[in-house]
């Protein structure tokens, strides 16, 4: 759908320069999705893996973030292979809706209520990032924290439109449950993609 060099605004790699490759296509259907234009893959032009890799490499980045849409809808073996061959780190942002393919340096698993994750994601997740839209999402987040590896980084992030309401609850929760950390979408404060 698009690719661009920016700053990772969320989660464990927050603040790092990163080249984003956003793959078109998503069937998860989050009501609050802020990239609904990504859902229809056919609305976006096909770009070759070599072209995407060349653009990422030319940007000067060390890290490539594959996002969507829902990237695990696709077999990502070839794409991640080309990126690794170019000496780039491969990170992914996924809801885990399908079994993950490819070679990853970092897997950010962000489950969504609208489509249950495939159970194979739990062993792959380096980071669990739960978007908090309402109060019930805290107990929902804990269900996933029990399923991922003990060393998995845990983040709670307010849904953007609910930030004023949810952030105070998240701060309070993290102070009481110190395995969790707060994630904010800092790219939105910087007015960058
Ligand atoms: S998984 Fe991501 S792209 Fe798909 S609907 Fe949810 S927020 Fe939007």
mmCIF file with all atom_site columns, N, CA, C and O in Angstrom, residues 39-79:
data_model
loop_
_atom_site.group_PDB
_atom_site.id
_atom_site.type_symbol
_atom_site.label_atom_id
_atom_site.label_alt_id
_atom_site.label_comp_id
_atom_site.label_asym_id
_atom_site.label_entity_id
_atom_site.label_seq_id
_atom_site.pdbx_PDB_ins_code
_atom_site.Cartn_x
_atom_site.Cartn_y
_atom_site.Cartn_z
_atom_site.occupancy
_atom_site.B_iso_or_equiv
_atom_site.pdbx_formal_charge
_atom_site.auth_seq_id
_atom_site.auth_comp_id
_atom_site.auth_asym_id
_atom_site.auth_atom_id
_atom_site.pdbx_PDB_model_num
ATOM 1   N N  . UNK A 1 39 ? -7.612 -2.039  3.743  1.00 0.00 ? 39 UNK A N  1
ATOM 2   C CA . UNK A 1 39 ? -8.340 -3.315  3.783  1.00 0.00 ? 39 UNK A CA 1
ATOM 3   C C  . UNK A 1 39 ? -8.420 -4.014  2.423  1.00 0.00 ? 39 UNK A C  1
ATOM 4   O O  . UNK A 1 39 ? -8.320 -5.222  2.346  1.00 0.00 ? 39 UNK A O  1
ATOM 5   N N  . UNK A 1 40 ? -8.639 -3.229  1.373  1.00 0.00 ? 40 UNK A N  1
ATOM 6   C CA . UNK A 1 40 ? -8.805 -3.807  0.037  1.00 0.00 ? 40 UNK A CA 1
ATOM 7   C C  . UNK A 1 40 ? -7.447 -3.828  -0.676 1.00 0.00 ? 40 UNK A C  1
ATOM 8   O O  . UNK A 1 40 ? -6.983 -2.809  -1.187 1.00 0.00 ? 40 UNK A O  1
ATOM 9   N N  . UNK A 1 41 ? -6.834 -5.001  -0.699 1.00 0.00 ? 41 UNK A N  1
ATOM 10  C CA . UNK A 1 41 ? -5.493 -5.113  -1.293 1.00 0.00 ? 41 UNK A CA 1
ATOM 11  C C  . UNK A 1 41 ? -5.498 -4.710  -2.767 1.00 0.00 ? 41 UNK A C  1
ATOM 12  O O  . UNK A 1 41 ? -4.519 -4.147  -3.269 1.00 0.00 ? 41 UNK A O  1
ATOM 13  N N  . UNK A 1 42 ? -6.601 -4.984  -3.460 1.00 0.00 ? 42 UNK A N  1
ATOM 14  C CA . UNK A 1 42 ? -6.624 -4.732  -4.904 1.00 0.00 ? 42 UNK A CA 1
ATOM 15  C C  . UNK A 1 42 ? -6.641 -3.237  -5.234 1.00 0.00 ? 42 UNK A C  1
ATOM 16  O O  . UNK A 1 42 ? -6.443 -2.851  -6.380 1.00 0.00 ? 42 UNK A O  1
ATOM 17  N N  . UNK A 1 43 ? -6.848 -2.401  -4.211 1.00 0.00 ? 43 UNK A N  1
ATOM 18  C CA . UNK A 1 43 ? -6.862 -0.946  -4.455 1.00 0.00 ? 43 UNK A CA 1
ATOM 19  C C  . UNK A 1 43 ? -5.444 -0.368  -4.522 1.00 0.00 ? 43 UNK A C  1
ATOM 20  O O  . UNK A 1 43 ? -5.271 0.826   -4.771 1.00 0.00 ? 43 UNK A O  1
ATOM 21  N N  . UNK A 1 44 ? -4.451 -1.226  -4.293 1.00 0.00 ? 44 UNK A N  1
ATOM 22  C CA . UNK A 1 44 ? -3.076 -0.735  -4.209 1.00 0.00 ? 44 UNK A CA 1
ATOM 23  C C  . UNK A 1 44 ? -2.195 -1.418  -5.252 1.00 0.00 ? 44 UNK A C  1
ATOM 24  O O  . UNK A 1 44 ? -2.393 -2.584  -5.558 1.00 0.00 ? 44 UNK A O  1
ATOM 25  N N  . UNK A 1 45 ? -1.216 -0.672  -5.773 1.00 0.00 ? 45 UNK A N  1
ATOM 26  C CA . UNK A 1 45 ? -0.383 -1.251  -6.844 1.00 0.00 ? 45 UNK A CA 1
ATOM 27  C C  . UNK A 1 45 ? 0.564  -2.328  -6.331 1.00 0.00 ? 45 UNK A C  1
ATOM 28  O O  . UNK A 1 45 ? 0.995  -2.278  -5.180 1.00 0.00 ? 45 UNK A O  1
ATOM 29  N N  . UNK A 1 46 ? 0.858  -3.299  -7.189 1.00 0.00 ? 46 UNK A N  1
ATOM 30  C CA . UNK A 1 46 ? 1.851  -4.315  -6.837 1.00 0.00 ? 46 UNK A CA 1
ATOM 31  C C  . UNK A 1 46 ? 3.250  -3.715  -6.971 1.00 0.00 ? 46 UNK A C  1
ATOM 32  O O  . UNK A 1 46 ? 3.527  -2.992  -7.927 1.00 0.00 ? 46 UNK A O  1
ATOM 33  N N  . UNK A 1 47 ? 4.086  -3.982  -6.000 1.00 0.00 ? 47 UNK A N  1
ATOM 34  C CA . UNK A 1 47 ? 5.481  -3.520  -6.035 1.00 0.00 ? 47 UNK A CA 1
ATOM 35  C C  . UNK A 1 47 ? 6.345  -4.748  -5.817 1.00 0.00 ? 47 UNK A C  1
ATOM 36  O O  . UNK A 1 47 ? 6.047  -5.575  -4.936 1.00 0.00 ? 47 UNK A O  1
ATOM 37  N N  . UNK A 1 48 ? 7.401  -4.888  -6.595 1.00 0.00 ? 48 UNK A N  1
ATOM 38  C CA . UNK A 1 48 ? 8.228  -6.096  -6.461 1.00 0.00 ? 48 UNK A CA 1
ATOM 39  C C  . UNK A 1 48 ? 9.011  -6.073  -5.148 1.00 0.00 ? 48 UNK A C  1
ATOM 40  O O  . UNK A 1 48 ? 9.302  -5.000  -4.594 1.00 0.00 ? 48 UNK A O  1
ATOM 41  N N  . UNK A 1 49 ? 9.344  -7.255  -4.681 1.00 0.00 ? 49 UNK A N  1
ATOM 42  C CA . UNK A 1 49 ? 10.132 -7.394  -3.453 1.00 0.00 ? 49 UNK A CA 1
ATOM 43  C C  . UNK A 1 49 ? 11.481 -6.690  -3.612 1.00 0.00 ? 49 UNK A C  1
ATOM 44  O O  . UNK A 1 49 ? 11.949 -5.995  -2.698 1.00 0.00 ? 49 UNK A O  1
ATOM 45  N N  . UNK A 1 50 ? 12.090 -6.846  -4.791 1.00 0.00 ? 50 UNK A N  1
ATOM 46  C CA . UNK A 1 50 ? 13.393 -6.213  -5.014 1.00 0.00 ? 50 UNK A CA 1
ATOM 47  C C  . UNK A 1 50 ? 13.286 -4.693  -4.916 1.00 0.00 ? 50 UNK A C  1
ATOM 48  O O  . UNK A 1 50 ? 14.122 -4.029  -4.297 1.00 0.00 ? 50 UNK A O  1
ATOM 49  N N  . UNK A 1 51 ? 12.217 -4.150  -5.511 1.00 0.00 ? 51 UNK A N  1
ATOM 50  C CA . UNK A 1 51 ? 12.009 -2.693  -5.481 1.00 0.00 ? 51 UNK A CA 1
ATOM 51  C C  . UNK A 1 51 ? 11.813 -2.213  -4.028 1.00 0.00 ? 51 UNK A C  1
ATOM 52  O O  . UNK A 1 51 ? 12.401 -1.221  -3.607 1.00 0.00 ? 51 UNK A O  1
ATOM 53  N N  . UNK A 1 52 ? 11.002 -2.942  -3.276 1.00 0.00 ? 52 UNK A N  1
ATOM 54  C CA . UNK A 1 52 ? 10.763 -2.557  -1.871 1.00 0.00 ? 52 UNK A CA 1
ATOM 55  C C  . UNK A 1 52 ? 12.053 -2.621  -1.066 1.00 0.00 ? 52 UNK A C  1
ATOM 56  O O  . UNK A 1 52 ? 12.350 -1.745  -0.254 1.00 0.00 ? 52 UNK A O  1
ATOM 57  N N  . UNK A 1 53 ? 12.822 -3.680  -1.307 1.00 0.00 ? 53 UNK A N  1
ATOM 58  C CA . UNK A 1 53 ? 14.090 -3.852  -0.581 1.00 0.00 ? 53 UNK A CA 1
ATOM 59  C C  . UNK A 1 53 ? 15.064 -2.733  -0.949 1.00 0.00 ? 53 UNK A C  1
ATOM 60  O O  . UNK A 1 53 ? 15.727 -2.164  -0.072 1.00 0.00 ? 53 UNK A O  1
ATOM 61  N N  . UNK A 1 54 ? 15.147 -2.413  -2.228 1.00 0.00 ? 54 UNK A N  1
ATOM 62  C CA . UNK A 1 54 ? 16.055 -1.352  -2.680 1.00 0.00 ? 54 UNK A CA 1
ATOM 63  C C  . UNK A 1 54 ? 15.688 -0.014  -2.047 1.00 0.00 ? 54 UNK A C  1
ATOM 64  O O  . UNK A 1 54 ? 16.557 0.734   -1.604 1.00 0.00 ? 54 UNK A O  1
ATOM 65  N N  . UNK A 1 55 ? 14.398 0.282   -2.008 1.00 0.00 ? 55 UNK A N  1
ATOM 66  C CA . UNK A 1 55 ? 13.957 1.557   -1.415 1.00 0.00 ? 55 UNK A CA 1
ATOM 67  C C  . UNK A 1 55 ? 14.301 1.613   0.061  1.00 0.00 ? 55 UNK A C  1
ATOM 68  O O  . UNK A 1 55 ? 14.758 2.630   0.569  1.00 0.00 ? 55 UNK A O  1
ATOM 69  N N  . UNK A 1 56 ? 14.064 0.507   0.756  1.00 0.00 ? 56 UNK A N  1
ATOM 70  C CA . UNK A 1 56 ? 14.359 0.472   2.195  1.00 0.00 ? 56 UNK A CA 1
ATOM 71  C C  . UNK A 1 56 ? 15.852 0.661   2.431  1.00 0.00 ? 56 UNK A C  1
ATOM 72  O O  . UNK A 1 56 ? 16.267 1.465   3.269  1.00 0.00 ? 56 UNK A O  1
ATOM 73  N N  . UNK A 1 57 ? 16.664 -0.048  1.669  1.00 0.00 ? 57 UNK A N  1
ATOM 74  C CA . UNK A 1 57 ? 18.121 0.014   1.829  1.00 0.00 ? 57 UNK A CA 1
ATOM 75  C C  . UNK A 1 57 ? 18.622 1.442   1.539  1.00 0.00 ? 57 UNK A C  1
ATOM 76  O O  . UNK A 1 57 ? 19.463 1.977   2.259  1.00 0.00 ? 57 UNK A O  1
ATOM 77  N N  . UNK A 1 58 ? 18.082 2.043   0.483  1.00 0.00 ? 58 UNK A N  1
ATOM 78  C CA . UNK A 1 58 ? 18.526 3.388   0.079  1.00 0.00 ? 58 UNK A CA 1
ATOM 79  C C  . UNK A 1 58 ? 18.172 4.449   1.118  1.00 0.00 ? 58 UNK A C  1
ATOM 80  O O  . UNK A 1 58 ? 18.791 5.511   1.162  1.00 0.00 ? 58 UNK A O  1
ATOM 81  N N  . UNK A 1 59 ? 17.194 4.163   1.969  1.00 0.00 ? 59 UNK A N  1
ATOM 82  C CA . UNK A 1 59 ? 16.760 5.163   2.957  1.00 0.00 ? 59 UNK A CA 1
ATOM 83  C C  . UNK A 1 59 ? 17.818 5.394   4.034  1.00 0.00 ? 59 UNK A C  1
ATOM 84  O O  . UNK A 1 59 ? 17.848 6.438   4.670  1.00 0.00 ? 59 UNK A O  1
ATOM 85  N N  . UNK A 1 60 ? 18.681 4.404   4.241  1.00 0.00 ? 60 UNK A N  1
ATOM 86  C CA . UNK A 1 60 ? 19.682 4.514   5.302  1.00 0.00 ? 60 UNK A CA 1
ATOM 87  C C  . UNK A 1 60 ? 19.243 3.860   6.602  1.00 0.00 ? 60 UNK A C  1
ATOM 88  O O  . UNK A 1 60 ? 19.964 3.891   7.594  1.00 0.00 ? 60 UNK A O  1
ATOM 89  N N  . UNK A 1 61 ? 18.080 3.242   6.613  1.00 0.00 ? 61 UNK A N  1
ATOM 90  C CA . UNK A 1 61 ? 17.565 2.608   7.834  1.00 0.00 ? 61 UNK A CA 1
ATOM 91  C C  . UNK A 1 61 ? 18.338 1.345   8.211  1.00 0.00 ? 61 UNK A C  1
ATOM 92  O O  . UNK A 1 61 ? 18.996 0.738   7.365  1.00 0.00 ? 61 UNK A O  1
ATOM 93  N N  . UNK A 1 62 ? 18.242 0.961   9.485  1.00 0.00 ? 62 UNK A N  1
ATOM 94  C CA . UNK A 1 62 ? 18.723 -0.354  9.920  1.00 0.00 ? 62 UNK A CA 1
ATOM 95  C C  . UNK A 1 62 ? 17.553 -1.321  10.061 1.00 0.00 ? 62 UNK A C  1
ATOM 96  O O  . UNK A 1 62 ? 17.719 -2.525  9.976  1.00 0.00 ? 62 UNK A O  1
ATOM 97  N N  . UNK A 1 63 ? 16.367 -0.738  10.333 1.00 0.00 ? 63 UNK A N  1
ATOM 98  C CA . UNK A 1 63 ? 15.192 -1.555  10.687 1.00 0.00 ? 63 UNK A CA 1
ATOM 99  C C  . UNK A 1 63 ? 14.094 -1.363  9.653  1.00 0.00 ? 63 UNK A C  1
ATOM 100 O O  . UNK A 1 63 ? 13.786 -0.223  9.273  1.00 0.00 ? 63 UNK A O  1
ATOM 101 N N  . UNK A 1 64 ? 13.502 -2.469  9.242  1.00 0.00 ? 64 UNK A N  1
ATOM 102 C CA . UNK A 1 64 ? 12.303 -2.397  8.405  1.00 0.00 ? 64 UNK A CA 1
ATOM 103 C C  . UNK A 1 64 ? 11.133 -2.954  9.213  1.00 0.00 ? 64 UNK A C  1
ATOM 104 O O  . UNK A 1 64 ? 11.245 -4.020  9.821  1.00 0.00 ? 64 UNK A O  1
ATOM 105 N N  . UNK A 1 65 ? 10.035 -2.212  9.248  1.00 0.00 ? 65 UNK A N  1
ATOM 106 C CA . UNK A 1 65 ? 8.824  -2.670  9.931  1.00 0.00 ? 65 UNK A CA 1
ATOM 107 C C  . UNK A 1 65 ? 7.796  -3.047  8.866  1.00 0.00 ? 65 UNK A C  1
ATOM 108 O O  . UNK A 1 65 ? 7.397  -2.202  8.059  1.00 0.00 ? 65 UNK A O  1
ATOM 109 N N  . UNK A 1 66 ? 7.407  -4.315  8.872  1.00 0.00 ? 66 UNK A N  1
ATOM 110 C CA . UNK A 1 66 ? 6.356  -4.763  7.959  1.00 0.00 ? 66 UNK A CA 1
ATOM 111 C C  . UNK A 1 66 ? 5.034  -4.664  8.723  1.00 0.00 ? 66 UNK A C  1
ATOM 112 O O  . UNK A 1 66 ? 4.859  -5.267  9.790  1.00 0.00 ? 66 UNK A O  1
ATOM 113 N N  . UNK A 1 67 ? 4.124  -3.880  8.163  1.00 0.00 ? 67 UNK A N  1
ATOM 114 C CA . UNK A 1 67 ? 2.849  -3.676  8.829  1.00 0.00 ? 67 UNK A CA 1
ATOM 115 C C  . UNK A 1 67 ? 1.730  -3.748  7.788  1.00 0.00 ? 67 UNK A C  1
ATOM 116 O O  . UNK A 1 67 ? 1.940  -4.152  6.662  1.00 0.00 ? 67 UNK A O  1
ATOM 117 N N  . UNK A 1 68 ? 0.524  -3.380  8.204  1.00 0.00 ? 68 UNK A N  1
ATOM 118 C CA . UNK A 1 68 ? -0.577 -3.463  7.245  1.00 0.00 ? 68 UNK A CA 1
ATOM 119 C C  . UNK A 1 68 ? -1.649 -2.457  7.588  1.00 0.00 ? 68 UNK A C  1
ATOM 120 O O  . UNK A 1 68 ? -1.342 -1.450  8.236  1.00 0.00 ? 68 UNK A O  1
ATOM 121 N N  . UNK A 1 69 ? -2.843 -2.819  7.239  1.00 0.00 ? 69 UNK A N  1
ATOM 122 C CA . UNK A 1 69 ? -3.239 -4.146  6.785  1.00 0.00 ? 69 UNK A CA 1
ATOM 123 C C  . UNK A 1 69 ? -2.859 -5.233  7.803  1.00 0.00 ? 69 UNK A C  1
ATOM 124 O O  . UNK A 1 69 ? -2.464 -4.946  8.912  1.00 0.00 ? 69 UNK A O  1
ATOM 125 N N  . UNK A 1 70 ? -3.007 -6.456  7.358  1.00 0.00 ? 70 UNK A N  1
ATOM 126 C CA . UNK A 1 70 ? -2.588 -7.588  8.196  1.00 0.00 ? 70 UNK A CA 1
ATOM 127 C C  . UNK A 1 70 ? -1.552 -8.380  7.408  1.00 0.00 ? 70 UNK A C  1
ATOM 128 O O  . UNK A 1 70 ? -1.913 -9.209  6.560  1.00 0.00 ? 70 UNK A O  1
ATOM 129 N N  . UNK A 1 71 ? -0.256 -8.145  7.703  1.00 0.00 ? 71 UNK A N  1
ATOM 130 C CA . UNK A 1 71 ? 0.790  -8.749  6.872  1.00 0.00 ? 71 UNK A CA 1
ATOM 131 C C  . UNK A 1 71 ? 0.828  -10.268 6.891  1.00 0.00 ? 71 UNK A C  1
ATOM 132 O O  . UNK A 1 71 ? 1.266  -10.879 5.913  1.00 0.00 ? 71 UNK A O  1
ATOM 133 N N  . UNK A 1 72 ? 0.380  -10.904 7.991  1.00 0.00 ? 72 UNK A N  1
ATOM 134 C CA . UNK A 1 72 ? 0.490  -12.374 8.012  1.00 0.00 ? 72 UNK A CA 1
ATOM 135 C C  . UNK A 1 72 ? -0.560 -13.072 7.138  1.00 0.00 ? 72 UNK A C  1
ATOM 136 O O  . UNK A 1 72 ? -0.595 -14.295 7.069  1.00 0.00 ? 72 UNK A O  1
ATOM 137 N N  . UNK A 1 73 ? -1.366 -12.292 6.425  1.00 0.00 ? 73 UNK A N  1
ATOM 138 C CA . UNK A 1 73 ? -2.225 -12.889 5.402  1.00 0.00 ? 73 UNK A CA 1
ATOM 139 C C  . UNK A 1 73 ? -1.384 -13.464 4.258  1.00 0.00 ? 73 UNK A C  1
ATOM 140 O O  . UNK A 1 73 ? -1.864 -14.247 3.458  1.00 0.00 ? 73 UNK A O  1
ATOM 141 N N  . UNK A 1 74 ? -0.108 -13.030 4.196  1.00 0.00 ? 74 UNK A N  1
ATOM 142 C CA . UNK A 1 74 ? 0.757  -13.419 3.080  1.00 0.00 ? 74 UNK A CA 1
ATOM 143 C C  . UNK A 1 74 ? 1.925  -14.273 3.562  1.00 0.00 ? 74 UNK A C  1
ATOM 144 O O  . UNK A 1 74 ? 2.329  -14.183 4.721  1.00 0.00 ? 74 UNK A O  1
ATOM 145 N N  . UNK A 1 75 ? 2.479  -15.032 2.613  1.00 0.00 ? 75 UNK A N  1
ATOM 146 C CA . UNK A 1 75 ? 3.732  -15.738 2.873  1.00 0.00 ? 75 UNK A CA 1
ATOM 147 C C  . UNK A 1 75 ? 4.858  -14.709 2.751  1.00 0.00 ? 75 UNK A C  1
ATOM 148 O O  . UNK A 1 75 ? 5.106  -14.177 1.668  1.00 0.00 ? 75 UNK A O  1
ATOM 149 N N  . UNK A 1 76 ? 5.532  -14.452 3.849  1.00 0.00 ? 76 UNK A N  1
ATOM 150 C CA . UNK A 1 76 ? 6.521  -13.369 3.887  1.00 0.00 ? 76 UNK A CA 1
ATOM 151 C C  . UNK A 1 76 ? 7.959  -13.891 3.838  1.00 0.00 ? 76 UNK A C  1
ATOM 152 O O  . UNK A 1 76 ? 8.898  -13.150 4.120  1.00 0.00 ? 76 UNK A O  1
ATOM 153 N N  . UNK A 1 77 ? 8.106  -15.149 3.461  1.00 0.00 ? 77 UNK A N  1
ATOM 154 C CA . UNK A 1 77 ? 9.430  -15.770 3.417  1.00 0.00 ? 77 UNK A CA 1
ATOM 155 C C  . UNK A 1 77 ? 10.361 -15.015 2.467  1.00 0.00 ? 77 UNK A C  1
ATOM 156 O O  . UNK A 1 77 ? 11.493 -14.672 2.809  1.00 0.00 ? 77 UNK A O  1
ATOM 157 N N  . UNK A 1 78 ? 9.862  -14.768 1.261  1.00 0.00 ? 78 UNK A N  1
ATOM 158 C CA . UNK A 1 78 ? 10.709 -14.159 0.234  1.00 0.00 ? 78 UNK A CA 1
ATOM 159 C C  . UNK A 1 78 ? 11.049 -12.707 0.576  1.00 0.00 ? 78 UNK A C  1
ATOM 160 O O  . UNK A 1 78 ? 12.190 -12.265 0.422  1.00 0.00 ? 78 UNK A O  1
ATOM 161 N N  . UNK A 1 79 ? 10.070 -11.986 1.059  1.00 0.00 ? 79 UNK A N  1
ATOM 162 C CA . UNK A 1 79 ? 10.297 -10.572 1.412  1.00 0.00 ? 79 UNK A CA 1
ATOM 163 C C  . UNK A 1 79 ? 11.315 -10.457 2.548  1.00 0.00 ? 79 UNK A C  1
ATOM 164 O O  . UNK A 1 79 ? 12.283 -9.690  2.462  1.00 0.00 ? 79 UNK A O  1
#
